[in-house]
């Protein structure tokens, strides 16, 4: 079966500090990977997606970046955090999951709650 | 661009039926999905509609009308555990990307 891991679960960082959030997927190969941010009580905003190693597409301009150094690893980074970067960060994957919906179903990790002070 | 509209909140009593509507405007459309998210948790997939009509999965059903750019999620025999936020999401085709609505918070009461 497939699992997705994210860490850390919670993070409190000062403004101007760097950020690195990691997401890994197990039990599948060549997944599409996604980073979302969710502000409190709001919907999910797609930040980045990747269809393969080293292939990153950005959806919104911001001071965040993403990388995919391995097939099932997705990293979200920032060199200097802003107050507006606070939120709930969710990693998700889709692919050949063996179920009826395959690429039409996204599986989400448990998320990282980031507070920038 | 894409935009999706859902009611912000819905309240219903246990055992009742509730319908959550979603209207969308997109430049490309391949299907409509619904996700459930409990407070503090991650979204989980509920349903996917690519064609017009009703899809039923247990107590949950989802409907799509492509000509009306409209869909809904129908929850029957409501239970307290159904209290959560529900998001519609449009599939735009590229890399299986999703654009999410702002979510509907469902409160189930006794």
PDB file of N, CA, C and O in Angstrom, chain B residues 12-61:
ATOM      1  N   UNK B  12     -27.128  20.964   9.561  1.00  0.00           N
ATOM      2  CA  UNK B  12     -28.192  19.977   9.389  1.00  0.00           C
ATOM      3  C   UNK B  12     -28.232  19.076  10.614  1.00  0.00           C
ATOM      4  O   UNK B  12     -27.246  18.975  11.358  1.00  0.00           O
ATOM      5  N   UNK B  13     -29.359  18.419  10.804  1.00  0.00           N
ATOM      6  CA  UNK B  13     -29.505  17.549  11.967  1.00  0.00           C
ATOM      7  C   UNK B  13     -29.115  16.120  11.625  1.00  0.00           C
ATOM      8  O   UNK B  13     -29.174  15.706  10.463  1.00  0.00           O
ATOM      9  N   UNK B  14     -28.726  15.385  12.613  1.00  0.00           N
ATOM     10  CA  UNK B  14     -28.347  13.991  12.445  1.00  0.00           C
ATOM     11  C   UNK B  14     -29.488  13.206  11.805  1.00  0.00           C
ATOM     12  O   UNK B  14     -30.654  13.393  12.151  1.00  0.00           O
ATOM     13  N   UNK B  15     -29.155  12.390  10.807  1.00  0.00           N
ATOM     14  CA  UNK B  15     -30.146  11.581  10.115  1.00  0.00           C
ATOM     15  C   UNK B  15     -30.751  12.256   8.892  1.00  0.00           C
ATOM     16  O   UNK B  15     -31.410  11.592   8.082  1.00  0.00           O
ATOM     17  N   UNK B  16     -30.510  13.526   8.743  1.00  0.00           N
ATOM     18  CA  UNK B  16     -31.083  14.271   7.615  1.00  0.00           C
ATOM     19  C   UNK B  16     -30.229  14.102   6.357  1.00  0.00           C
ATOM     20  O   UNK B  16     -29.221  13.390   6.344  1.00  0.00           O
ATOM     21  N   UNK B  17     -30.682  14.769   5.293  1.00  0.00           N
ATOM     22  CA  UNK B  17     -29.955  14.805   4.016  1.00  0.00           C
ATOM     23  C   UNK B  17     -29.513  16.242   3.771  1.00  0.00           C
ATOM     24  O   UNK B  17     -30.285  17.184   4.010  1.00  0.00           O
ATOM     25  N   UNK B  18     -28.304  16.424   3.273  1.00  0.00           N
ATOM     26  CA  UNK B  18     -27.829  17.768   2.969  1.00  0.00           C
ATOM     27  C   UNK B  18     -27.154  17.768   1.597  1.00  0.00           C
ATOM     28  O   UNK B  18     -26.535  16.784   1.202  1.00  0.00           O
ATOM     29  N   UNK B  19     -27.324  18.869   0.891  1.00  0.00           N
ATOM     30  CA  UNK B  19     -26.732  19.017  -0.432  1.00  0.00           C
ATOM     31  C   UNK B  19     -25.807  20.220  -0.421  1.00  0.00           C
ATOM     32  O   UNK B  19     -26.212  21.309  -0.022  1.00  0.00           O
ATOM     33  N   UNK B  20     -24.591  20.032  -0.875  1.00  0.00           N
ATOM     34  CA  UNK B  20     -23.608  21.113  -0.956  1.00  0.00           C
ATOM     35  C   UNK B  20     -23.343  21.384  -2.437  1.00  0.00           C
ATOM     36  O   UNK B  20     -22.867  20.509  -3.160  1.00  0.00           O
ATOM     37  N   UNK B  21     -23.635  22.594  -2.846  1.00  0.00           N
ATOM     38  CA  UNK B  21     -23.517  22.957  -4.257  1.00  0.00           C
ATOM     39  C   UNK B  21     -22.158  23.559  -4.577  1.00  0.00           C
ATOM     40  O   UNK B  21     -21.491  24.150  -3.713  1.00  0.00           O
ATOM     41  N   UNK B  22     -21.788  23.441  -5.836  1.00  0.00           N
ATOM     42  CA  UNK B  22     -20.523  23.994  -6.322  1.00  0.00           C
ATOM     43  C   UNK B  22     -20.718  24.462  -7.753  1.00  0.00           C
ATOM     44  O   UNK B  22     -21.148  23.684  -8.613  1.00  0.00           O
ATOM     45  N   UNK B  23     -20.461  25.719  -8.008  1.00  0.00           N
ATOM     46  CA  UNK B  23     -20.460  26.220  -9.378  1.00  0.00           C
ATOM     47  C   UNK B  23     -19.045  26.636  -9.725  1.00  0.00           C
ATOM     48  O   UNK B  23     -18.298  27.094  -8.858  1.00  0.00           O
ATOM     49  N   UNK B  24     -18.683  26.466 -10.977  1.00  0.00           N
ATOM     50  CA  UNK B  24     -17.292  26.713 -11.353  1.00  0.00           C
ATOM     51  C   UNK B  24     -17.198  27.433 -12.694  1.00  0.00           C
ATOM     52  O   UNK B  24     -18.093  27.338 -13.534  1.00  0.00           O
ATOM     53  N   UNK B  25     -16.099  28.145 -12.837  1.00  0.00           N
ATOM     54  CA  UNK B  25     -15.727  28.758 -14.104  1.00  0.00           C
ATOM     55  C   UNK B  25     -14.263  28.425 -14.337  1.00  0.00           C
ATOM     56  O   UNK B  25     -13.418  28.773 -13.514  1.00  0.00           O
ATOM     57  N   UNK B  26     -13.992  27.715 -15.422  1.00  0.00           N
ATOM     58  CA  UNK B  26     -12.620  27.286 -15.674  1.00  0.00           C
ATOM     59  C   UNK B  26     -12.290  27.444 -17.153  1.00  0.00           C
ATOM     60  O   UNK B  26     -13.169  27.423 -18.007  1.00  0.00           O
ATOM     61  N   UNK B  27     -11.000  27.553 -17.418  1.00  0.00           N
ATOM     62  CA  UNK B  27     -10.553  27.617 -18.802  1.00  0.00           C
ATOM     63  C   UNK B  27     -10.366  26.229 -19.385  1.00  0.00           C
ATOM     64  O   UNK B  27     -10.269  26.076 -20.592  1.00  0.00           O
ATOM     65  N   UNK B  28     -10.296  25.226 -18.560  1.00  0.00           N
ATOM     66  CA  UNK B  28     -10.192  23.842 -19.006  1.00  0.00           C
ATOM     67  C   UNK B  28     -10.858  22.973 -17.960  1.00  0.00           C
ATOM     68  O   UNK B  28     -10.694  23.202 -16.766  1.00  0.00           O
ATOM     69  N   UNK B  29     -11.611  21.982 -18.394  1.00  0.00           N
ATOM     70  CA  UNK B  29     -12.345  21.162 -17.415  1.00  0.00           C
ATOM     71  C   UNK B  29     -12.294  19.699 -17.809  1.00  0.00           C
ATOM     72  O   UNK B  29     -12.641  19.336 -18.944  1.00  0.00           O
ATOM     73  N   UNK B  30     -11.830  18.883 -16.855  1.00  0.00           N
ATOM     74  CA  UNK B  30     -11.777  17.442 -17.082  1.00  0.00           C
ATOM     75  C   UNK B  30     -12.605  16.663 -16.069  1.00  0.00           C
ATOM     76  O   UNK B  30     -12.850  15.478 -16.249  1.00  0.00           O
ATOM     77  N   UNK B  31     -13.024  17.327 -15.003  1.00  0.00           N
ATOM     78  CA  UNK B  31     -13.831  16.630 -14.023  1.00  0.00           C
ATOM     79  C   UNK B  31     -13.919  17.419 -12.733  1.00  0.00           C
ATOM     80  O   UNK B  31     -13.228  18.426 -12.539  1.00  0.00           O
ATOM     81  N   UNK B  32     -14.812  16.949 -11.848  1.00  0.00           N
ATOM     82  CA  UNK B  32     -15.043  17.607 -10.558  1.00  0.00           C
ATOM     83  C   UNK B  32     -14.901  16.575  -9.458  1.00  0.00           C
ATOM     84  O   UNK B  32     -15.487  15.490  -9.538  1.00  0.00           O
ATOM     85  N   UNK B  33     -14.118  16.907  -8.451  1.00  0.00           N
ATOM     86  CA  UNK B  33     -13.936  16.030  -7.298  1.00  0.00           C
ATOM     87  C   UNK B  33     -14.435  16.697  -6.028  1.00  0.00           C
ATOM     88  O   UNK B  33     -14.603  17.920  -5.972  1.00  0.00           O
ATOM     89  N   UNK B  34     -14.662  15.867  -5.021  1.00  0.00           N
ATOM     90  CA  UNK B  34     -15.023  16.347  -3.694  1.00  0.00           C
ATOM     91  C   UNK B  34     -14.076  15.739  -2.671  1.00  0.00           C
ATOM     92  O   UNK B  34     -13.738  14.545  -2.759  1.00  0.00           O
ATOM     93  N   UNK B  35     -13.687  16.581  -1.702  1.00  0.00           N
ATOM     94  CA  UNK B  35     -12.808  16.153  -0.632  1.00  0.00           C
ATOM     95  C   UNK B  35     -13.422  16.557   0.706  1.00  0.00           C
ATOM     96  O   UNK B  35     -14.097  17.588   0.819  1.00  0.00           O
ATOM     97  N   UNK B  36     -13.152  15.740   1.712  1.00  0.00           N
ATOM     98  CA  UNK B  36     -13.592  16.012   3.073  1.00  0.00           C
ATOM     99  C   UNK B  36     -12.368  16.322   3.935  1.00  0.00           C
ATOM    100  O   UNK B  36     -11.332  15.666   3.795  1.00  0.00           O
ATOM    101  N   UNK B  37     -12.496  17.318   4.796  1.00  0.00           N
ATOM    102  CA  UNK B  37     -11.396  17.642   5.700  1.00  0.00           C
ATOM    103  C   UNK B  37     -11.948  17.914   7.094  1.00  0.00           C
ATOM    104  O   UNK B  37     -12.696  18.874   7.301  1.00  0.00           O
ATOM    105  N   UNK B  38     -11.537  17.088   8.051  1.00  0.00           N
ATOM    106  CA  UNK B  38     -11.871  17.354   9.450  1.00  0.00           C
ATOM    107  C   UNK B  38     -10.883  18.363  10.009  1.00  0.00           C
ATOM    108  O   UNK B  38      -9.755  18.499   9.520  1.00  0.00           O
ATOM    109  N   UNK B  39     -11.328  19.083  11.045  1.00  0.00           N
ATOM    110  CA  UNK B  39     -10.491  20.118  11.645  1.00  0.00           C
ATOM    111  C   UNK B  39      -9.119  19.564  12.014  1.00  0.00           C
ATOM    112  O   UNK B  39      -9.010  18.556  12.714  1.00  0.00           O
ATOM    113  N   UNK B  40      -8.086  20.254  11.549  1.00  0.00           N
ATOM    114  CA  UNK B  40      -6.716  19.852  11.869  1.00  0.00           C
ATOM    115  C   UNK B  40      -6.179  18.705  11.051  1.00  0.00           C
ATOM    116  O   UNK B  40      -5.011  18.325  11.204  1.00  0.00           O
ATOM    117  N   UNK B  41      -7.022  18.136  10.189  1.00  0.00           N
ATOM    118  CA  UNK B  41      -6.589  16.975   9.417  1.00  0.00           C
ATOM    119  C   UNK B  41      -6.311  17.296   7.975  1.00  0.00           C
ATOM    120  O   UNK B  41      -6.410  18.442   7.535  1.00  0.00           O
ATOM    121  N   UNK B  42      -5.953  16.276   7.236  1.00  0.00           N
ATOM    122  CA  UNK B  42      -5.689  16.412   5.816  1.00  0.00           C
ATOM    123  C   UNK B  42      -6.950  16.103   5.018  1.00  0.00           C
ATOM    124  O   UNK B  42      -7.802  15.340   5.466  1.00  0.00           O
ATOM    125  N   UNK B  43      -7.082  16.683   3.844  1.00  0.00           N
ATOM    126  CA  UNK B  43      -8.239  16.350   2.993  1.00  0.00           C
ATOM    127  C   UNK B  43      -8.190  14.888   2.560  1.00  0.00           C
ATOM    128  O   UNK B  43      -7.108  14.333   2.316  1.00  0.00           O
ATOM    129  N   UNK B  44      -9.376  14.290   2.454  1.00  0.00           N
ATOM    130  CA  UNK B  44      -9.481  12.931   1.930  1.00  0.00           C
ATOM    131  C   UNK B  44     -10.482  12.915   0.784  1.00  0.00           C
ATOM    132  O   UNK B  44     -11.508  13.605   0.822  1.00  0.00           O
ATOM    133  N   UNK B  45     -10.187  12.115  -0.203  1.00  0.00           N
ATOM    134  CA  UNK B  45     -10.984  12.038  -1.423  1.00  0.00           C
ATOM    135  C   UNK B  45     -12.336  11.393  -1.152  1.00  0.00           C
ATOM    136  O   UNK B  45     -12.433  10.393  -0.435  1.00  0.00           O
ATOM    137  N   UNK B  46     -13.386  11.981  -1.746  1.00  0.00           N
ATOM    138  CA  UNK B  46     -14.722  11.403  -1.633  1.00  0.00           C
ATOM    139  C   UNK B  46     -15.241  10.882  -2.966  1.00  0.00           C
ATOM    140  O   UNK B  46     -15.800   9.783  -3.040  1.00  0.00           O
ATOM    141  N   UNK B  47     -15.111  11.704  -4.024  1.00  0.00           N
ATOM    142  CA  UNK B  47     -15.730  11.307  -5.281  1.00  0.00           C
ATOM    143  C   UNK B  47     -15.125  12.064  -6.444  1.00  0.00           C
ATOM    144  O   UNK B  47     -14.480  13.097  -6.265  1.00  0.00           O
ATOM    145  N   UNK B  48     -15.386  11.530  -7.655  1.00  0.00           N
ATOM    146  CA  UNK B  48     -14.930  12.166  -8.885  1.00  0.00           C
ATOM    147  C   UNK B  48     -15.985  11.976  -9.958  1.00  0.00           C
ATOM    148  O   UNK B  48     -16.486  10.865 -10.154  1.00  0.00           O
ATOM    149  N   UNK B  49     -16.332  13.068 -10.628  1.00  0.00           N
ATOM    150  CA  UNK B  49     -17.273  13.016 -11.746  1.00  0.00           C
ATOM    151  C   UNK B  49     -16.608  13.618 -12.979  1.00  0.00           C
ATOM    152  O   UNK B  49     -16.171  14.763 -12.938  1.00  0.00           O
ATOM    153  N   UNK B  50     -16.540  12.851 -14.035  1.00  0.00           N
ATOM    154  CA  UNK B  50     -16.041  13.363 -15.302  1.00  0.00           C
ATOM    155  C   UNK B  50     -17.185  13.597 -16.287  1.00  0.00           C
ATOM    156  O   UNK B  50     -17.095  14.468 -17.153  1.00  0.00           O
ATOM    157  N   UNK B  51     -18.238  12.816 -16.138  1.00  0.00           N
ATOM    158  CA  UNK B  51     -19.385  12.903 -17.034  1.00  0.00           C
ATOM    159  C   UNK B  51     -20.617  13.368 -16.278  1.00  0.00           C
ATOM    160  O   UNK B  51     -20.692  13.248 -15.059  1.00  0.00           O
ATOM    161  N   UNK B  52     -21.588  13.879 -17.009  1.00  0.00           N
ATOM    162  CA  UNK B  52     -22.842  14.315 -16.401  1.00  0.00           C
ATOM    163  C   UNK B  52     -23.525  13.142 -15.693  1.00  0.00           C
ATOM    164  O   UNK B  52     -23.498  12.012 -16.191  1.00  0.00           O
ATOM    165  N   UNK B  53     -24.140  13.454 -14.580  1.00  0.00           N
ATOM    166  CA  UNK B  53     -24.913  12.428 -13.900  1.00  0.00           C
ATOM    167  C   UNK B  53     -24.531  12.283 -12.456  1.00  0.00           C
ATOM    168  O   UNK B  53     -23.745  13.062 -11.912  1.00  0.00           O
ATOM    169  N   UNK B  54     -25.117  11.277 -11.852  1.00  0.00           N
ATOM    170  CA  UNK B  54     -24.977  11.031 -10.419  1.00  0.00           C
ATOM    171  C   UNK B  54     -24.087   9.819 -10.177  1.00  0.00           C
ATOM    172  O   UNK B  54     -24.272   8.777 -10.799  1.00  0.00           O
ATOM    173  N   UNK B  55     -23.116   9.974  -9.270  1.00  0.00           N
ATOM    174  CA  UNK B  55     -22.271   8.864  -8.833  1.00  0.00           C
ATOM    175  C   UNK B  55     -22.562   8.611  -7.363  1.00  0.00           C
ATOM    176  O   UNK B  55     -22.568   9.543  -6.567  1.00  0.00           O
ATOM    177  N   UNK B  56     -22.828   7.368  -7.009  1.00  0.00           N
ATOM    178  CA  UNK B  56     -23.183   7.056  -5.630  1.00  0.00           C
ATOM    179  C   UNK B  56     -22.127   6.175  -4.992  1.00  0.00           C
ATOM    180  O   UNK B  56     -21.699   5.180  -5.581  1.00  0.00           O
ATOM    181  N   UNK B  57     -21.732   6.576  -3.772  1.00  0.00           N
ATOM    182  CA  UNK B  57     -20.781   5.782  -3.002  1.00  0.00           C
ATOM    183  C   UNK B  57     -21.275   5.745  -1.568  1.00  0.00           C
ATOM    184  O   UNK B  57     -21.015   6.660  -0.784  1.00  0.00           O
ATOM    185  N   UNK B  58     -22.020   4.721  -1.243  1.00  0.00           N
ATOM    186  CA  UNK B  58     -22.551   4.600   0.106  1.00  0.00           C
ATOM    187  C   UNK B  58     -23.519   5.721   0.429  1.00  0.00           C
ATOM    188  O   UNK B  58     -24.444   5.989  -0.336  1.00  0.00           O
ATOM    189  N   UNK B  59     -23.268   6.417   1.537  1.00  0.00           N
ATOM    190  CA  UNK B  59     -24.172   7.498   1.935  1.00  0.00           C
ATOM    191  C   UNK B  59     -23.923   8.778   1.136  1.00  0.00           C
ATOM    192  O   UNK B  59     -24.721   9.709   1.200  1.00  0.00           O
ATOM    193  N   UNK B  60     -22.810   8.818   0.405  1.00  0.00           N
ATOM    194  CA  UNK B  60     -22.465  10.026  -0.342  1.00  0.00           C
ATOM    195  C   UNK B  60     -22.737   9.839  -1.828  1.00  0.00           C
ATOM    196  O   UNK B  60     -22.456   8.772  -2.384  1.00  0.00           O
ATOM    197  N   UNK B  61     -23.260  10.878  -2.456  1.00  0.00           N
ATOM    198  CA  UNK B  61     -23.452  10.889  -3.907  1.00  0.00           C
ATOM    199  C   UNK B  61     -22.924  12.212  -4.435  1.00  0.00           C
ATOM    200  O   UNK B  61     -22.965  13.227  -3.739  1.00  0.00           O
TER     201      UNK B  61
END
